[in-house]
Short mmCIF file of C-alpha atoms in Angstrom, two decimals:
data_model
loop_
_atom_site.label_atom_id
_atom_site.label_comp_id
_atom_site.label_asym_id
_atom_site.label_seq_id
_atom_site.Cartn_x
_atom_site.Cartn_y
_atom_site.Cartn_z
CA UNK A 14 -30.05 -30.93 -8.66
CA UNK A 15 -32.35 -31.52 -5.71
CA UNK A 16 -33.77 -34.55 -3.90
CA UNK A 17 -37.28 -35.30 -5.11
CA UNK A 18 -38.39 -38.77 -4.06
CA UNK A 19 -37.53 -41.38 -1.49
CA UNK A 20 -38.25 -44.97 -2.55
CA UNK A 21 -40.47 -46.59 0.09
CA UNK A 22 -41.36 -49.72 -1.89
CA UNK A 23 -39.17 -50.79 -4.78
CA UNK A 24 -41.86 -52.63 -6.75
CA UNK A 25 -41.27 -55.19 -9.50
CA UNK A 26 -38.47 -53.45 -11.41
CA UNK A 27 -37.68 -49.80 -11.81
CA UNK A 28 -34.79 -48.07 -13.55
CA UNK A 29 -33.86 -44.64 -14.84
CA UNK A 30 -33.90 -44.48 -18.63
CA UNK A 31 -33.38 -41.90 -21.32
CA UNK A 32 -33.43 -42.37 -25.13
CA UNK A 33 -30.59 -44.84 -24.91
CA UNK A 34 -26.88 -45.23 -25.33
CA UNK A 35 -25.70 -45.16 -28.93
CA UNK A 36 -22.29 -45.66 -30.46
CA UNK A 37 -20.99 -48.50 -28.27
CA UNK A 38 -22.75 -51.57 -29.63
CA UNK A 39 -19.55 -52.52 -31.41
CA UNK A 40 -18.04 -52.86 -27.92
CA UNK A 41 -20.87 -54.98 -26.59
CA UNK A 42 -22.84 -52.21 -24.91
CA UNK A 43 -26.57 -52.48 -25.66
CA UNK A 44 -28.54 -49.32 -26.34
CA UNK A 45 -30.71 -49.73 -23.24
CA UNK A 46 -33.07 -46.73 -23.00
CA UNK A 47 -36.84 -46.56 -22.63
CA UNK A 48 -38.55 -49.73 -23.88
CA UNK A 49 -41.83 -48.04 -24.82
CA UNK A 50 -40.45 -44.98 -26.53
CA UNK A 51 -43.86 -43.67 -27.48
CA UNK A 52 -45.03 -43.34 -23.87
CA UNK A 53 -41.58 -42.14 -22.79
CA UNK A 54 -41.51 -39.40 -25.40
CA UNK A 55 -45.09 -38.42 -24.60
CA UNK A 56 -44.09 -37.69 -21.00
CA UNK A 57 -41.36 -35.31 -22.16
CA UNK A 58 -43.67 -33.72 -24.68
CA UNK A 59 -46.21 -33.06 -21.95
CA UNK A 60 -43.58 -31.50 -19.70
CA UNK A 61 -42.21 -29.45 -22.58
CA UNK A 62 -38.73 -31.01 -22.47
CA UNK A 63 -36.63 -30.62 -25.55
CA UNK A 64 -33.52 -32.45 -24.37
CA UNK A 65 -32.89 -36.10 -23.77
CA UNK A 66 -34.23 -36.07 -20.22
CA UNK A 67 -34.50 -39.08 -17.95
CA UNK A 68 -37.63 -40.87 -16.74
CA UNK A 69 -38.17 -43.62 -14.23
CA UNK A 70 -39.35 -46.74 -16.03
CA UNK A 71 -41.58 -48.91 -13.84
CA UNK A 72 -42.72 -52.49 -14.45
CA UNK A 73 -46.09 -53.87 -13.33
CA UNK A 74 -46.49 -52.15 -9.95
CA UNK A 75 -45.82 -52.31 -6.24
CA UNK A 76 -43.99 -48.97 -6.00
CA UNK A 77 -44.29 -46.30 -3.36
CA UNK A 78 -42.49 -42.98 -3.13
CA UNK A 79 -42.35 -40.23 -0.56
CA UNK A 80 -42.00 -36.72 -1.92
CA UNK A 81 -39.04 -34.84 -0.46
CA UNK A 82 -39.84 -31.56 -2.20
CA UNK A 83 -42.59 -29.91 -4.15
CA UNK A 84 -42.45 -30.77 -7.83
CA UNK A 85 -44.48 -31.39 -10.98
CA UNK A 86 -44.70 -34.86 -12.51
CA UNK A 87 -46.43 -36.81 -15.20
CA UNK A 88 -47.19 -40.53 -15.52
CA UNK A 89 -47.50 -42.13 -18.95
CA UNK A 90 -47.54 -45.64 -20.38
CA UNK A 91 -49.53 -48.68 -19.26
CA UNK A 92 -52.93 -47.88 -17.81
CA UNK A 93 -52.39 -48.22 -14.06
CA UNK A 94 -53.83 -47.56 -10.67
CA UNK A 95 -51.83 -44.61 -9.33
CA UNK A 96 -52.58 -42.91 -6.03
CA UNK A 97 -51.44 -39.79 -4.23
CA UNK A 98 -52.07 -40.09 -0.50
CA UNK A 99 -54.49 -42.89 -1.29
CA UNK A 100 -56.53 -41.01 -3.88
CA UNK A 101 -56.48 -41.98 -7.56
CA UNK A 102 -54.79 -39.59 -9.98
CA UNK A 103 -55.01 -39.31 -13.73
CA UNK A 104 -52.19 -40.39 -15.99
CA UNK A 105 -51.04 -38.45 -19.06
CA UNK A 106 -51.62 -35.18 -17.16
CA UNK A 107 -49.24 -33.23 -14.92
CA UNK A 108 -49.77 -33.39 -11.18
CA UNK A 109 -48.04 -31.85 -8.16
CA UNK A 110 -46.50 -33.56 -5.19
CA UNK A 111 -45.88 -31.63 -2.01
CA UNK A 112 -43.27 -32.54 0.56
CA UNK A 113 -44.47 -35.59 2.50
CA UNK A 114 -46.96 -36.76 -0.15
CA UNK A 115 -47.07 -40.48 -0.90
CA UNK A 116 -47.19 -41.58 -4.53
CA UNK A 117 -48.21 -45.19 -5.05
CA UNK A 118 -48.07 -47.08 -8.34
CA UNK A 119 -50.29 -49.94 -7.32
CA UNK A 120 -50.51 -52.03 -10.46
CA UNK A 121 -50.97 -51.95 -14.19
CA UNK A 122 -54.41 -52.62 -15.61
CA UNK A 123 -53.44 -52.87 -19.29
CA UNK A 124 -49.88 -53.14 -20.53
CA UNK A 125 -46.76 -53.56 -18.40
CA UNK A 126 -44.60 -50.44 -18.23
CA UNK A 127 -45.14 -46.89 -17.11
CA UNK A 128 -42.97 -43.79 -16.93
CA UNK A 129 -42.75 -41.35 -14.07
CA UNK A 130 -41.12 -38.10 -15.08
CA UNK A 131 -40.55 -34.94 -13.06
CA UNK A 132 -40.39 -31.52 -14.64
CA UNK A 133 -36.76 -31.25 -15.80
CA UNK A 134 -36.20 -35.01 -15.69
CA UNK A 135 -34.40 -37.14 -13.10
CA UNK A 136 -30.72 -36.70 -12.43
CA UNK A 137 -28.32 -39.56 -13.14
CA UNK A 138 -24.69 -39.81 -14.08
CA UNK A 139 -23.92 -39.72 -17.80
CA UNK A 140 -22.09 -42.90 -18.73
CA UNK A 141 -20.92 -43.34 -22.30
CA UNK A 142 -23.21 -40.53 -23.32
CA UNK A 143 -26.39 -41.73 -21.67
CA UNK A 144 -28.13 -41.80 -18.30
CA UNK A 145 -29.85 -45.11 -19.02
CA UNK A 146 -29.43 -47.73 -16.35
CA UNK A 147 -27.74 -50.97 -17.49
CA UNK A 148 -26.84 -52.93 -14.35
CA UNK A 149 -25.01 -55.80 -16.10
CA UNK A 150 -22.54 -53.25 -17.50
CA UNK A 151 -22.19 -51.56 -14.12
CA UNK A 152 -23.96 -48.47 -15.44
CA UNK A 153 -26.44 -47.35 -12.83
CA UNK A 154 -28.48 -49.46 -10.47
CA UNK A 155 -32.05 -50.64 -10.59
CA UNK A 156 -34.46 -49.00 -8.15
CA UNK A 157 -34.03 -50.13 -4.55
CA UNK A 158 -35.95 -49.32 -1.40
CA UNK A 159 -34.24 -46.40 0.33
CA UNK A 160 -32.88 -44.82 -2.85
CA UNK A 161 -33.30 -41.10 -3.26
CA UNK A 162 -34.14 -39.82 -6.72
CA UNK A 163 -32.84 -36.40 -7.65
CA UNK A 164 -34.26 -33.92 -10.11
CA UNK A 165 -32.18 -32.18 -12.75
CA UNK A 166 -34.01 -28.93 -12.44
CA UNK A 167 -34.62 -26.72 -9.44
CA UNK A 168 -37.33 -24.84 -11.27
CA UNK A 169 -40.87 -26.14 -11.21
CA UNK A 170 -43.87 -25.71 -13.40
CA UNK A 171 -47.38 -25.31 -12.10
CA UNK A 172 -49.15 -25.18 -15.43
CA UNK A 173 -51.33 -28.23 -15.95
CA UNK A 174 -50.54 -29.93 -19.21
CA UNK A 175 -51.60 -33.24 -20.66
CA UNK A 176 -52.13 -35.33 -23.71
CA UNK A 177 -55.68 -35.65 -25.05
CA UNK A 178 -57.06 -39.17 -24.79
CA UNK A 179 -57.16 -39.84 -28.57
CA UNK A 180 -53.40 -39.33 -28.74
CA UNK A 181 -52.55 -41.71 -25.92
CA UNK A 182 -51.28 -45.12 -27.02
CA UNK A 183 -53.53 -48.05 -26.20
CA UNK A 184 -52.25 -51.39 -25.00
CA UNK A 185 -54.78 -54.16 -25.46
CA UNK A 186 -54.17 -57.75 -24.39
CA UNK A 187 -53.85 -58.88 -28.01
CA UNK A 188 -51.77 -57.11 -30.60
CA UNK A 189 -50.71 -57.55 -34.20
CA UNK A 190 -47.11 -56.56 -34.68
CA UNK A 191 -45.25 -55.92 -37.91
CA UNK A 192 -41.98 -57.77 -38.43
CA UNK A 193 -39.40 -58.24 -41.16
CA UNK A 194 -38.04 -61.63 -42.22
CA UNK A 195 -34.86 -62.38 -40.32
CA UNK A 196 -31.54 -63.32 -41.90
CA UNK A 197 -32.16 -66.98 -41.02
CA UNK A 198 -35.86 -67.13 -41.90
CA UNK A 199 -35.15 -69.33 -44.93
CA UNK A 200 -33.36 -71.89 -42.75
CA UNK A 201 -36.57 -72.69 -40.89
CA UNK A 202 -38.78 -75.49 -42.13
CA UNK A 203 -41.66 -74.46 -44.38
CA UNK A 204 -44.09 -75.49 -41.61
CA UNK A 205 -42.26 -73.34 -39.06
CA UNK A 206 -42.18 -70.37 -41.42
CA UNK A 207 -45.93 -70.75 -41.84
CA UNK A 208 -46.44 -71.29 -38.15
CA UNK A 209 -44.57 -68.13 -37.33
CA UNK A 210 -47.11 -65.95 -39.11
CA UNK A 211 -50.19 -68.01 -38.24
CA UNK A 212 -49.61 -68.64 -34.56
CA UNK A 213 -50.88 -66.45 -31.79
CA UNK A 214 -47.95 -66.35 -29.38
CA UNK A 215 -48.37 -65.82 -25.69
CA UNK A 216 -46.07 -63.86 -23.40
CA UNK A 217 -44.59 -66.17 -20.76
CA UNK A 218 -42.08 -64.01 -18.93
CA UNK A 219 -39.60 -61.29 -19.61
CA UNK A 220 -37.42 -58.44 -18.49
CA UNK A 221 -35.45 -55.64 -20.10
CA UNK A 222 -33.18 -58.20 -21.79
CA UNK A 223 -35.70 -60.46 -23.45
CA UNK A 224 -39.35 -61.47 -23.70
CA UNK A 225 -40.11 -65.19 -23.84
CA UNK A 226 -43.03 -66.29 -25.99
CA UNK A 227 -44.77 -69.62 -26.46
CA UNK A 228 -47.24 -70.90 -28.97
CA UNK A 229 -45.42 -73.21 -31.28
CA UNK A 230 -42.16 -75.00 -31.68
CA UNK A 231 -40.23 -73.41 -34.53
CA UNK A 232 -37.58 -75.56 -36.11
CA UNK A 233 -34.85 -75.34 -38.67
CA UNK A 234 -35.03 -77.57 -41.75
CA UNK A 235 -31.83 -79.13 -40.50
CA UNK A 236 -30.33 -78.61 -37.07
CA UNK A 237 -27.21 -76.49 -37.40
CA UNK A 238 -25.14 -73.93 -35.55
CA UNK A 239 -25.20 -70.27 -36.46
CA UNK A 240 -22.25 -67.93 -36.12
CA UNK A 241 -22.93 -65.17 -33.62
CA UNK A 242 -23.90 -61.91 -35.23
CA UNK A 243 -25.27 -58.51 -34.33
CA UNK A 244 -28.76 -58.33 -32.86
CA UNK A 245 -30.96 -55.42 -31.87
CA UNK A 246 -33.95 -54.43 -29.76
CA UNK A 247 -36.68 -56.37 -31.61
CA UNK A 248 -34.63 -59.31 -32.88
CA UNK A 249 -36.70 -62.50 -32.63
CA UNK A 250 -34.35 -65.38 -32.07
CA UNK A 251 -35.22 -69.04 -31.72
CA UNK A 252 -33.13 -71.22 -29.40
CA UNK A 253 -33.13 -75.02 -29.62
CA UNK A 254 -36.36 -75.25 -27.61
CA UNK A 255 -38.11 -73.74 -30.64
CA UNK A 256 -39.86 -71.07 -28.58
CA UNK A 257 -39.07 -67.53 -29.72
CA UNK A 258 -37.40 -64.87 -27.62
CA UNK A 259 -37.75 -61.20 -28.50
CA UNK A 260 -34.57 -59.36 -27.59
CA UNK A 261 -35.27 -56.14 -25.71
CA UNK A 262 -33.39 -52.93 -24.96
CA UNK A 263 -30.80 -54.43 -22.56
CA UNK A 264 -30.14 -57.60 -24.58
CA UNK A 265 -26.60 -58.51 -25.51
CA UNK A 266 -25.45 -56.97 -28.76
CA UNK A 267 -24.56 -60.23 -30.52
CA UNK A 268 -26.34 -63.56 -30.46
CA UNK A 269 -25.80 -67.05 -31.76
CA UNK A 270 -29.38 -68.28 -32.16
CA UNK A 271 -31.12 -68.29 -35.55
CA UNK A 272 -33.06 -65.07 -36.15
CA UNK A 273 -36.48 -65.73 -37.64
CA UNK A 274 -37.62 -62.10 -37.77
CA UNK A 275 -37.09 -58.57 -36.49
CA UNK A 276 -39.86 -56.42 -35.05
CA UNK A 277 -40.64 -53.21 -36.96
CA UNK A 278 -39.06 -50.26 -35.12
CA UNK A 279 -42.42 -48.51 -34.78
CA UNK A 280 -44.07 -51.54 -33.13
CA UNK A 281 -41.50 -52.08 -30.38
CA UNK A 282 -43.68 -50.22 -27.90
CA UNK A 283 -46.48 -52.73 -28.45
CA UNK A 284 -44.09 -55.61 -27.75
CA UNK A 285 -42.59 -53.85 -24.74
CA UNK A 286 -46.02 -53.43 -23.17
CA UNK A 287 -46.78 -57.19 -23.21
CA UNK A 288 -47.53 -58.83 -19.90
CA UNK A 289 -48.38 -62.32 -18.73
CA UNK A 290 -51.08 -63.99 -20.84
CA UNK A 291 -50.99 -61.17 -23.41
CA UNK A 292 -50.84 -62.40 -26.98
CA UNK A 293 -49.20 -61.30 -30.20
CA UNK A 294 -49.48 -62.22 -33.84
CA UNK A 295 -46.71 -61.29 -36.24
CA UNK A 296 -47.35 -60.06 -39.71
CA UNK A 297 -44.41 -60.10 -42.10
CA UNK A 298 -43.66 -57.15 -44.31
CA UNK A 299 -40.96 -56.08 -46.72
CA UNK A 300 -38.39 -53.53 -45.61
CA UNK B 21 -0.96 -58.10 -55.84
CA UNK B 22 -4.14 -57.91 -53.78
CA UNK B 23 -7.05 -60.17 -54.53
CA UNK B 24 -10.40 -58.38 -54.93
CA UNK B 25 -12.73 -59.01 -52.01
CA UNK B 26 -16.28 -59.60 -53.16
CA UNK B 27 -19.00 -57.24 -52.01
CA UNK B 28 -20.82 -59.11 -49.22
CA UNK B 29 -24.47 -60.17 -49.44
CA UNK B 30 -26.58 -57.23 -48.28
CA UNK B 31 -29.83 -57.76 -46.40
CA UNK B 32 -32.14 -55.21 -44.78
CA UNK B 33 -32.84 -56.50 -41.26
CA UNK B 34 -35.28 -53.70 -40.46
CA UNK B 35 -35.91 -50.14 -41.57
CA UNK B 36 -32.60 -48.88 -40.25
CA UNK B 37 -30.38 -51.94 -40.17
CA UNK B 38 -28.38 -53.52 -42.98
CA UNK B 39 -26.57 -56.81 -42.57
CA UNK B 40 -23.60 -57.52 -44.82
CA UNK B 41 -22.63 -61.18 -44.89
CA UNK B 42 -19.32 -62.70 -45.96
CA UNK B 43 -18.62 -66.44 -46.14
CA UNK B 44 -20.14 -68.23 -43.20
CA UNK B 45 -16.97 -69.45 -41.50
CA UNK B 46 -14.62 -68.60 -38.68
CA UNK B 47 -11.31 -67.70 -40.26
CA UNK B 48 -8.63 -65.07 -40.04
CA UNK B 49 -9.32 -64.14 -43.66
CA UNK B 50 -13.00 -63.58 -42.96
CA UNK B 51 -12.15 -61.52 -39.91
CA UNK B 52 -9.78 -59.36 -41.97
CA UNK B 53 -12.46 -58.82 -44.61
CA UNK B 54 -15.02 -57.99 -41.97
CA UNK B 55 -12.76 -55.39 -40.37
CA UNK B 56 -11.84 -53.92 -43.73
CA UNK B 57 -15.48 -53.67 -44.71
CA UNK B 58 -16.37 -52.07 -41.42
CA UNK B 59 -13.74 -49.38 -41.95
CA UNK B 60 -15.06 -48.92 -45.47
CA UNK B 61 -18.64 -48.45 -44.22
CA UNK B 62 -17.53 -45.94 -41.61
CA UNK B 63 -15.99 -43.85 -44.37
CA UNK B 64 -18.56 -44.43 -47.11
CA UNK B 65 -21.70 -43.96 -45.01
CA UNK B 66 -20.24 -41.51 -42.46
CA UNK B 67 -23.13 -39.12 -41.82
CA UNK B 68 -25.81 -41.74 -42.46
CA UNK B 69 -24.23 -44.24 -40.10
CA UNK B 70 -25.26 -44.50 -36.46
CA UNK B 71 -22.90 -47.36 -35.62
CA UNK B 72 -21.59 -50.61 -37.00
CA UNK B 73 -21.09 -54.02 -35.39
CA UNK B 74 -18.70 -56.57 -36.85
CA UNK B 75 -18.78 -60.26 -36.03
CA UNK B 76 -17.25 -63.50 -37.41
CA UNK B 77 -18.73 -63.21 -40.87
CA UNK B 78 -21.12 -60.28 -40.80
CA UNK B 79 -20.97 -56.53 -40.56
CA UNK B 80 -24.19 -54.92 -39.38
CA UNK B 81 -24.75 -51.25 -40.05
CA UNK B 82 -27.29 -49.27 -38.03
CA UNK B 83 -28.16 -46.33 -40.24
CA UNK B 84 -30.13 -43.13 -39.75
CA UNK B 85 -31.94 -43.33 -43.10
CA UNK B 86 -32.25 -45.58 -46.13
CA UNK B 87 -29.05 -45.79 -48.13
CA UNK B 88 -28.61 -46.93 -51.71
CA UNK B 89 -26.65 -50.15 -51.98
CA UNK B 90 -25.58 -50.09 -55.61
CA UNK B 91 -23.31 -47.02 -55.30
CA UNK B 92 -21.91 -48.56 -52.14
CA UNK B 93 -20.99 -51.70 -54.04
CA UNK B 94 -19.22 -49.71 -56.74
CA UNK B 95 -17.38 -47.67 -54.15
CA UNK B 96 -16.24 -50.87 -52.42
CA UNK B 97 -14.57 -52.21 -55.54
CA UNK B 98 -13.01 -48.84 -56.28
CA UNK B 99 -11.69 -48.13 -52.79
CA UNK B 100 -10.85 -51.38 -51.03
CA UNK B 101 -7.21 -51.38 -51.99
CA UNK B 102 -6.67 -48.00 -50.40
CA UNK B 103 -8.45 -48.93 -47.16
CA UNK B 104 -6.36 -52.03 -46.49
CA UNK B 105 -3.31 -50.04 -45.45
CA UNK B 106 -5.09 -48.31 -42.58
CA UNK B 107 -5.72 -51.62 -40.80
CA UNK B 108 -2.93 -52.65 -38.46
CA UNK B 109 -2.22 -56.27 -37.62
CA UNK B 110 0.45 -55.77 -34.98
CA UNK B 111 -0.51 -57.89 -31.98
CA UNK B 112 -1.41 -56.05 -28.77
CA UNK B 113 0.65 -57.49 -25.90
CA UNK B 114 -1.39 -58.58 -22.89
CA UNK B 115 0.38 -59.55 -19.66
CA UNK B 116 -1.13 -62.62 -18.04
CA UNK B 117 -0.52 -64.25 -14.68
CA UNK B 118 -1.35 -67.96 -14.51
CA UNK B 119 -0.78 -68.18 -10.76
CA UNK B 120 -3.01 -70.61 -8.87
CA UNK B 121 -4.58 -67.72 -7.03
CA UNK B 122 -6.22 -66.60 -10.28
CA UNK B 123 -6.37 -69.85 -12.29
CA UNK B 124 -9.53 -71.09 -10.60
CA UNK B 125 -10.26 -73.84 -13.12
CA UNK B 126 -6.73 -74.98 -13.95
CA UNK B 127 -7.30 -78.31 -12.20
CA UNK B 128 -10.44 -78.92 -14.27
CA UNK B 129 -8.58 -78.03 -17.47
CA UNK B 130 -5.71 -80.36 -16.50
CA UNK B 131 -8.13 -83.20 -15.76
CA UNK B 132 -10.04 -82.68 -18.98
CA UNK B 133 -7.06 -82.30 -21.30
CA UNK B 134 -4.61 -84.58 -19.52
CA UNK B 135 -1.99 -81.83 -19.85
CA UNK B 136 0.31 -80.43 -17.18
CA UNK B 137 0.03 -76.86 -15.85
CA UNK B 138 3.16 -75.82 -17.74
CA UNK B 139 1.98 -77.37 -21.02
CA UNK B 140 -1.35 -75.58 -20.77
CA UNK B 141 0.41 -72.26 -20.24
CA UNK B 142 2.76 -72.83 -23.15
CA UNK B 143 -0.08 -73.82 -25.49
CA UNK B 144 -2.09 -70.80 -24.44
CA UNK B 145 0.89 -68.44 -24.83
CA UNK B 146 2.02 -69.80 -28.16
CA UNK B 147 -0.70 -68.30 -30.32
CA UNK B 148 -1.59 -64.89 -31.62
CA UNK B 149 -5.32 -64.51 -31.12
CA UNK B 150 -7.78 -62.45 -33.05
CA UNK B 151 -10.76 -60.61 -31.58
CA UNK B 152 -13.57 -62.14 -33.62
CA UNK B 153 -16.49 -60.60 -31.76
CA UNK B 154 -17.13 -58.36 -28.78
CA UNK B 155 -20.30 -59.11 -26.89
CA UNK B 156 -21.93 -60.83 -23.94
CA UNK B 157 -20.67 -57.99 -21.72
CA UNK B 158 -19.32 -54.54 -22.56
CA UNK B 159 -15.86 -55.13 -23.95
CA UNK B 160 -15.81 -58.94 -23.67
CA UNK B 161 -13.61 -60.24 -26.54
CA UNK B 162 -14.13 -63.66 -28.08
CA UNK B 163 -10.56 -64.61 -29.01
CA UNK B 164 -9.76 -67.34 -31.50
CA UNK B 165 -8.56 -69.74 -32.19
CA UNK B 166 -7.35 -71.77 -29.30
CA UNK B 167 -4.99 -74.74 -29.74
CA UNK B 168 -7.20 -77.78 -30.15
CA UNK B 169 -5.56 -79.54 -27.19
CA UNK B 170 -7.10 -76.82 -24.97
CA UNK B 171 -10.71 -77.25 -26.05
CA UNK B 172 -12.63 -77.67 -22.79
CA UNK B 173 -16.39 -77.28 -22.45
CA UNK B 174 -17.65 -74.37 -20.40
CA UNK B 175 -18.67 -74.96 -16.79
CA UNK B 176 -21.95 -76.83 -16.50
CA UNK B 177 -23.01 -74.35 -13.85
CA UNK B 178 -21.72 -70.81 -14.46
CA UNK B 179 -20.12 -68.94 -11.56
CA UNK B 180 -22.21 -66.22 -9.95
CA UNK B 181 -19.25 -63.89 -10.04
CA UNK B 182 -16.07 -63.96 -12.08
CA UNK B 183 -13.58 -61.21 -11.22
CA UNK B 184 -12.90 -58.55 -13.86
CA UNK B 185 -9.71 -59.18 -15.90
CA UNK B 186 -9.94 -62.96 -15.46
CA UNK B 187 -8.89 -64.91 -18.54
CA UNK B 188 -10.94 -67.94 -19.48
CA UNK B 189 -11.13 -70.65 -22.08
CA UNK B 190 -14.29 -72.24 -23.43
CA UNK B 191 -14.66 -74.44 -26.48
CA UNK B 192 -12.48 -73.15 -29.31
CA UNK B 193 -12.06 -69.69 -27.81
CA UNK B 194 -10.43 -67.76 -25.05
CA UNK B 195 -11.76 -64.57 -23.53
CA UNK B 196 -11.14 -61.89 -20.93
CA UNK B 197 -13.79 -60.66 -18.49
CA UNK B 198 -14.04 -56.88 -18.66
CA UNK B 199 -16.20 -56.60 -15.53
CA UNK B 200 -17.09 -58.59 -12.46
CA UNK B 201 -19.96 -60.67 -13.76
CA UNK B 202 -21.51 -64.11 -13.85
CA UNK B 203 -19.68 -66.42 -16.25
CA UNK B 204 -19.11 -69.99 -17.36
CA UNK B 205 -15.65 -70.01 -18.92
CA UNK B 206 -12.78 -72.00 -17.40
CA UNK B 207 -10.61 -69.43 -15.64
CA UNK B 208 -6.89 -70.00 -16.17
CA UNK B 209 -5.37 -66.66 -15.20
CA UNK B 210 -5.75 -62.93 -14.85
CA UNK B 211 -4.35 -59.84 -16.53
CA UNK B 212 -3.57 -56.65 -14.60
CA UNK B 213 -5.02 -54.64 -17.49
CA UNK B 214 -8.54 -53.29 -17.44
CA UNK B 215 -10.43 -54.11 -20.62
CA UNK B 216 -13.19 -51.67 -19.89
CA UNK B 217 -12.85 -48.51 -17.91
CA UNK B 218 -15.53 -45.91 -18.25
CA UNK B 219 -13.33 -42.97 -17.23
CA UNK B 220 -10.60 -43.70 -19.75
CA UNK B 221 -10.45 -41.62 -22.94
CA UNK B 222 -10.77 -44.88 -24.87
CA UNK B 223 -12.95 -46.94 -22.49
CA UNK B 224 -12.38 -50.19 -24.38
CA UNK B 225 -8.96 -51.75 -24.76
CA UNK B 226 -9.83 -54.05 -27.66
CA UNK B 227 -11.70 -53.82 -30.93
CA UNK B 228 -13.01 -56.46 -33.35
CA UNK B 229 -10.22 -57.55 -35.69
CA UNK B 230 -7.41 -56.69 -33.24
CA UNK B 231 -4.71 -59.29 -32.79
CA UNK B 232 -3.48 -59.98 -29.31
CA UNK B 233 -0.71 -61.99 -27.74
CA UNK B 234 -0.43 -62.98 -24.10
CA UNK B 235 2.91 -62.92 -22.27
CA UNK B 236 3.45 -64.46 -18.89
CA UNK B 237 4.11 -62.42 -15.77
CA UNK B 238 4.75 -63.45 -12.17
CA UNK B 239 2.46 -62.64 -9.31
CA UNK B 240 4.86 -59.92 -8.12
CA UNK B 241 4.83 -58.35 -11.57
CA UNK B 242 1.06 -58.65 -11.60
CA UNK B 243 0.77 -56.69 -8.34
CA UNK B 244 3.15 -54.04 -9.64
CA UNK B 245 1.31 -53.65 -12.94
CA UNK B 246 -2.10 -53.69 -11.31
CA UNK B 247 -1.10 -50.63 -9.30
CA UNK B 248 0.14 -48.90 -12.43
CA UNK B 249 -2.74 -50.06 -14.59
CA UNK B 250 -4.40 -47.13 -16.26
#
């Protein structure tokens, strides 16, 4: 374990994440973990990690770090303007920081989330089998100015490695996302069922707990209460307002709003990378 | 003689999630069935099962790969009688101090219900509660059902911070805060027990389907037990 980075600017929202915390949903502990698993896994693939190492997940931009030691890193995820000592660097390819270097994640250009990973991963305390930050459950803390981030490994790698462009995920401003009918789909009015698949929804706001969409008012055939039941990362629930919410990695494990659909596991990264004004259309498929 | 419990309605939520639904109602019988079925799934799916979440009327299984439902149904009818015995219904005793220091919303509850402090305590103590769901926060139990005379709506404006181990009532349920957190339930007391403690071998005190009973303690006893609380 060694100090790697000092947080100079804390940006929009940053947190350490691994693959997630499994086995405690029955006790109300969400899985947490990287929201865009594809980009997260790519960073570990590039660095040659085989274990469940930890990355720093960064939203939107506004981050600045000072390197406290020499180390190798990679940035993956949303296309962003990233600078070392003021000069642009390439994502999806390893780069070195020397002591005193400044790494700036200015802002995303496409998509919303990026991952900063050092060789060996970041160090964080294992809590219930995972290093993923989940502040509401008092497991870790979100990134704050003045924090020092530690690396797991003292070794470093100088080999340059990367992921060829054709293999990098793309995050356009409009996406079509596969979803499965939810357990309460049939309770929605025929018009709302139709609307759900025909409407282009727009991202309004969101965080690691939920993404709020607008585009249509979805309604039940008859207003009624639903008994709370298990939800998951990708559950699309519809509160009384009629505007859908997609539950994300830190969402509570049970919910009492009608569930119209559930996002296909393999399309969660596309949802996770939505940002303001981005749009999505859902296409229903059979399990 | 045991009555056969029907195999619940199975529904694939996504590639790796199956939802099993019993009757859509809040009842002790449903809760028993749900817990029984959960235990059954843990045994029947074992290696294919990632985890399972039980609620009022549903059991949701997160699986590692597709599983065949027909054999599962047959197994359920064949094995349910033998599973029943492994489920205990002995209430877990939870000490509770209703002292004014902790009962932040007792005045509001008194105003709303028209009951006296003592009556509220007695009504709250009189029942054995069942953990219907755990959610909202790690280890937060939704306990039902509350005596109807104690139904009080949640706070219009939730508190920014409710202390861990506070006991609240809201609507038809009572609950215990496992962590310091924001919250909107009417706080009527506090237990010296910790519902969630990461370092403990079993971090969570309660499980879905558990029965619990509160017993009253004084503030002095509270202080003593808080020190000894594991």
